[in-house]
PDB file of C-alpha atoms in Angstrom:
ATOM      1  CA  UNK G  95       0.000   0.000   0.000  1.00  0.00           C
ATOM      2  CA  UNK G  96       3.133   2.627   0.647  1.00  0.00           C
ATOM      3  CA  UNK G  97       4.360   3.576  -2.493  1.00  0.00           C
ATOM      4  CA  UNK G  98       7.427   5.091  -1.395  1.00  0.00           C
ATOM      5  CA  UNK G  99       8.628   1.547  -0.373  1.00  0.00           C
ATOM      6  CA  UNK G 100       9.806  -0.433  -3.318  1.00  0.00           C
ATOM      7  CA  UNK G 101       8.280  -3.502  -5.642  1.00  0.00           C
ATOM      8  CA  UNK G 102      11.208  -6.001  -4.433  1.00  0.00           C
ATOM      9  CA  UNK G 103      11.225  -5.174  -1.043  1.00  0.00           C
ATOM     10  CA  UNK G 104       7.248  -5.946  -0.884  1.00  0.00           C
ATOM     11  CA  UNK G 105       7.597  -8.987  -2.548  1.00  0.00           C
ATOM     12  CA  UNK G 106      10.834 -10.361  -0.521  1.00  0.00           C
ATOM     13  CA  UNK G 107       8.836  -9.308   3.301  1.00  0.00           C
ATOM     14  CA  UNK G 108       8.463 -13.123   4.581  1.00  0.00           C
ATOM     15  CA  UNK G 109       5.957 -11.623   7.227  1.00  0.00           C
ATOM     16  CA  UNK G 110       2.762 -12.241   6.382  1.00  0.00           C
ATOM     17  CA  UNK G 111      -0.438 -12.567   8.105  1.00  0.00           C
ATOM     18  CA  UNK G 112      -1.313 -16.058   9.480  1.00  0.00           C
ATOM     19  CA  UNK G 113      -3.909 -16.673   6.718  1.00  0.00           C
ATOM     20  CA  UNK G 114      -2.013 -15.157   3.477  1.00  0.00           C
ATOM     21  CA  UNK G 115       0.775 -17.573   4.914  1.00  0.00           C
ATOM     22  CA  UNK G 116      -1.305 -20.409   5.053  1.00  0.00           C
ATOM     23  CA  UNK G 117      -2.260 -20.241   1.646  1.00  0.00           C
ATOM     24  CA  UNK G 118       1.146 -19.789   0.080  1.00  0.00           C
ATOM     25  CA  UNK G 119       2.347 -22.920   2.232  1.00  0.00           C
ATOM     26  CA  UNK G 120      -0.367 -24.967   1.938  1.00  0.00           C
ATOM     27  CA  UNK G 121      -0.978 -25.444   5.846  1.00  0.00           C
ATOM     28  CA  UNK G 122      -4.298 -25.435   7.139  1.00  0.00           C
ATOM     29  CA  UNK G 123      -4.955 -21.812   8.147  1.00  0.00           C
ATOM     30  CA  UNK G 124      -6.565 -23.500  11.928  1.00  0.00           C
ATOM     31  CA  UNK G 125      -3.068 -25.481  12.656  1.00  0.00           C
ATOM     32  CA  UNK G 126      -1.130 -22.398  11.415  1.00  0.00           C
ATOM     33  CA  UNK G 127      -3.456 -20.454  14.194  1.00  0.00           C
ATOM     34  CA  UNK G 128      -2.526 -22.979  16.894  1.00  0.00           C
ATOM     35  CA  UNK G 129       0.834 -23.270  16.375  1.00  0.00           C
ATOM     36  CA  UNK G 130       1.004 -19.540  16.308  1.00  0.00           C
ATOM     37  CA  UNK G 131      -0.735 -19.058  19.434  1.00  0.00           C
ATOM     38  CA  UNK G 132       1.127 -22.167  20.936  1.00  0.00           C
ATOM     39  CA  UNK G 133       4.550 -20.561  20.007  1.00  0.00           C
ATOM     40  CA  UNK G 134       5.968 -23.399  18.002  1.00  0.00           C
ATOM     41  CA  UNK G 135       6.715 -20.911  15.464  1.00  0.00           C
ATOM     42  CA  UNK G 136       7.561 -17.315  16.105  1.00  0.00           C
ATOM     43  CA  UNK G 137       5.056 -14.193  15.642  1.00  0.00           C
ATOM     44  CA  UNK G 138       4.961 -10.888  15.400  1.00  0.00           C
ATOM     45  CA  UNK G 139       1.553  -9.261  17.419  1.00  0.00           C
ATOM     46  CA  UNK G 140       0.027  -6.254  17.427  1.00  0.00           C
ATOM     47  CA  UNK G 141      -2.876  -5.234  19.422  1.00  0.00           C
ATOM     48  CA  UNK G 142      -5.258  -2.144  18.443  1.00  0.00           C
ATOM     49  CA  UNK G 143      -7.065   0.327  20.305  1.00  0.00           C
ATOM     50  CA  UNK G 144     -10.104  -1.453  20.039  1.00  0.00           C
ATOM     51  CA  UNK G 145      -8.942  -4.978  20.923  1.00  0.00           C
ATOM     52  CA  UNK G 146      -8.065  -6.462  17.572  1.00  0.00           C
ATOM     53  CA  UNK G 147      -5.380  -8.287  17.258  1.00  0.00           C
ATOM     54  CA  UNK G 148      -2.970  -8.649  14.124  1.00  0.00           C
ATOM     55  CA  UNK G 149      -0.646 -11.715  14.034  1.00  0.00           C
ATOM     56  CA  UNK G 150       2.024 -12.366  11.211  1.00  0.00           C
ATOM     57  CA  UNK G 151       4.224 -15.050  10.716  1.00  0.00           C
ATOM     58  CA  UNK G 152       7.680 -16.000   9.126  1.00  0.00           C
ATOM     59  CA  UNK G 153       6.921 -17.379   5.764  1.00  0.00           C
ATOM     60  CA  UNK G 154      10.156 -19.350   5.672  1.00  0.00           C
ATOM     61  CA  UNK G 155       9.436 -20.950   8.746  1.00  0.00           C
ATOM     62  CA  UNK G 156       6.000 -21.932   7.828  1.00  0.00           C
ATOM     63  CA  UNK G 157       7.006 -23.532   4.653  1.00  0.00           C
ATOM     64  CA  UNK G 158      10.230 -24.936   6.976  1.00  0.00           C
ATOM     65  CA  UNK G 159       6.909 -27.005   8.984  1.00  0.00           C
ATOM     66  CA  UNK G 160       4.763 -27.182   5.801  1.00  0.00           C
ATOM     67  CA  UNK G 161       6.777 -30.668   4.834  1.00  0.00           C
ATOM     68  CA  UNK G 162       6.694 -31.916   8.401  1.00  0.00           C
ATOM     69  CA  UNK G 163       2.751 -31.542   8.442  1.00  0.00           C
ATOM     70  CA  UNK G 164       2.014 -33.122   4.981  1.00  0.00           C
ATOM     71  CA  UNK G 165       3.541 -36.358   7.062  1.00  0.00           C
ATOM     72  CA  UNK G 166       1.445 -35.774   9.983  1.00  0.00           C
ATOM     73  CA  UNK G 167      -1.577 -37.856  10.309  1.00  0.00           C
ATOM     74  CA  UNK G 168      -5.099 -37.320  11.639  1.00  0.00           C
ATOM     75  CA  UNK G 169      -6.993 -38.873  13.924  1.00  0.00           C
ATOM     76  CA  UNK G 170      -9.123 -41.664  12.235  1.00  0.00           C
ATOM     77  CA  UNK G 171      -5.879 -42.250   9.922  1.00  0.00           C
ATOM     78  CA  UNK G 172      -3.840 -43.211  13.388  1.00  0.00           C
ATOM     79  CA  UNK G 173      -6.213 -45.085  14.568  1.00  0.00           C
ATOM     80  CA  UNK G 174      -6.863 -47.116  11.522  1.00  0.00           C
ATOM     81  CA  UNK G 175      -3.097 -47.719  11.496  1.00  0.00           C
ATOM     82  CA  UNK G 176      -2.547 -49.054  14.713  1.00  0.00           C
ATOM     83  CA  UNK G 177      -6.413 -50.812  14.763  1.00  0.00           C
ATOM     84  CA  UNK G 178      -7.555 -48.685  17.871  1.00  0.00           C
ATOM     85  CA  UNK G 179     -10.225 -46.610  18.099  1.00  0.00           C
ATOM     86  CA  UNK G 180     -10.275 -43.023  18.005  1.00  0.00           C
ATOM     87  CA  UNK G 181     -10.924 -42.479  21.673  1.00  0.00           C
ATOM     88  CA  UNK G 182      -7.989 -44.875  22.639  1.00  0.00           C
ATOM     89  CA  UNK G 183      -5.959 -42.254  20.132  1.00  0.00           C
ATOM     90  CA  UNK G 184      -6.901 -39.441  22.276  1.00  0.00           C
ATOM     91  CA  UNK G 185      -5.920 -40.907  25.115  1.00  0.00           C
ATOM     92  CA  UNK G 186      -2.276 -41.804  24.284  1.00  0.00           C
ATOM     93  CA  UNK G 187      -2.073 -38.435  22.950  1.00  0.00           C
ATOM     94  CA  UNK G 188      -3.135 -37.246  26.085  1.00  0.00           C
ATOM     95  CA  UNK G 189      -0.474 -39.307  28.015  1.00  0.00           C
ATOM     96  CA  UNK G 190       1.687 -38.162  26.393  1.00  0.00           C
ATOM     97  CA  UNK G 191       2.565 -41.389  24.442  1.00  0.00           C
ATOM     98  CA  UNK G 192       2.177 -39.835  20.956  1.00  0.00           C
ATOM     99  CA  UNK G 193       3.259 -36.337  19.959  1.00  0.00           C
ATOM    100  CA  UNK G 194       1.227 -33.673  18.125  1.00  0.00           C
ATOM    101  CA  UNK G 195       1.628 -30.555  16.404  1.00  0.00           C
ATOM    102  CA  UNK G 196      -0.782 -27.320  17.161  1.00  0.00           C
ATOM    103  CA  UNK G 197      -1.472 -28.291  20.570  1.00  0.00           C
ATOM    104  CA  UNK G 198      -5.187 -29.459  21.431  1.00  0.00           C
ATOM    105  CA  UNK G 199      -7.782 -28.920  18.716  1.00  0.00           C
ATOM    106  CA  UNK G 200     -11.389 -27.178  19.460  1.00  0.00           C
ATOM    107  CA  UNK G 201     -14.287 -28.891  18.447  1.00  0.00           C
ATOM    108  CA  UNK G 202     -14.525 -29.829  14.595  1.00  0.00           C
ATOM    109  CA  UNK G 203     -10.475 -29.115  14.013  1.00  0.00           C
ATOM    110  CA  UNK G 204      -7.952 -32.156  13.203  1.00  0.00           C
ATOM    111  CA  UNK G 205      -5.423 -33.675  15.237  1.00  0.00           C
ATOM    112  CA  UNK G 206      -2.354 -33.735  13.564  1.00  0.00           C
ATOM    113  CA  UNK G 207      -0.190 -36.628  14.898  1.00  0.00           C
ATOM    114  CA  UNK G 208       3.820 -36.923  14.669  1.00  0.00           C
ATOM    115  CA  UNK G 209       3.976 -40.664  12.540  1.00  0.00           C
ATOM    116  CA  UNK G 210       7.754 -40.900  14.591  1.00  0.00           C
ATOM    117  CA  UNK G 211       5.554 -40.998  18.096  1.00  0.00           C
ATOM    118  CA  UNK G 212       2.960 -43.764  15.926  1.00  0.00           C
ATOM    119  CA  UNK G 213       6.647 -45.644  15.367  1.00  0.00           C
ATOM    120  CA  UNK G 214       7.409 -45.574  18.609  1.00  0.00           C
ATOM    121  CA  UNK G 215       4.375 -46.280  20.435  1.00  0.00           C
ATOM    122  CA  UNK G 216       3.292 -48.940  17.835  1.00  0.00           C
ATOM    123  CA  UNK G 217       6.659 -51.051  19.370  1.00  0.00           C
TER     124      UNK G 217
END
């Protein structure tokens, strides 16, 4: 929007809102809002006068966890692989027993489960 700043510069700013970055990576915008507000990746905050709040994020680091999460798996895919149900799922992630990225999901988001935690609980 400045115009006194220049083309390249704009284009080479790797801080970009949380949902801008989620489309150029390819992470769902709700995990990228998780891990943000988790701080497993660093943000930038800013809070207005009214209450708003505007969070950006590192583009590079994103697309650094972009190829982690297209291994992760969900739920119902954990639990198929291991023959448990999904309830038993939650409860190993719970204990602890498998790992998973963006912290706990609200109601109607994914759990996105580390397959080196499925290795090593499956043994």
């Amino acid at each position: 929007r400045n115009r006194n700043i220049g083309l390249p510069l704009v284009r080479n700013h790797t801080w970009l809102p949380v949902c801008e970055a989620a489309k150029r990576s390819g992470v769902e915008p709700a995990l990228l809002k998780r891990m943000a507000m988790g701080r497993e990746i660093p943000t930038r905050e800013q809070t207005h006068k009214s209450g708003r709040r505007a969070r950006i994020v590192d583009l590079a680091t994103v697309r650094n966890y972009a190829g982690r999460v297209q291994q992760m798996m969900t739920a119902e895919q954990t639990a198929a692989k291991l023959g448990i149900s999904r309830k038993r799922v939650r409860q190993l992630l719970e204990a602890g027993l498998l790992t998973m990225l963006g912290g706990t999901p609200r109601a109607g988001q994914r759990w996105w489960i580390d397959p080196i935690s499925l290795d090593r609980c499956a043994h």
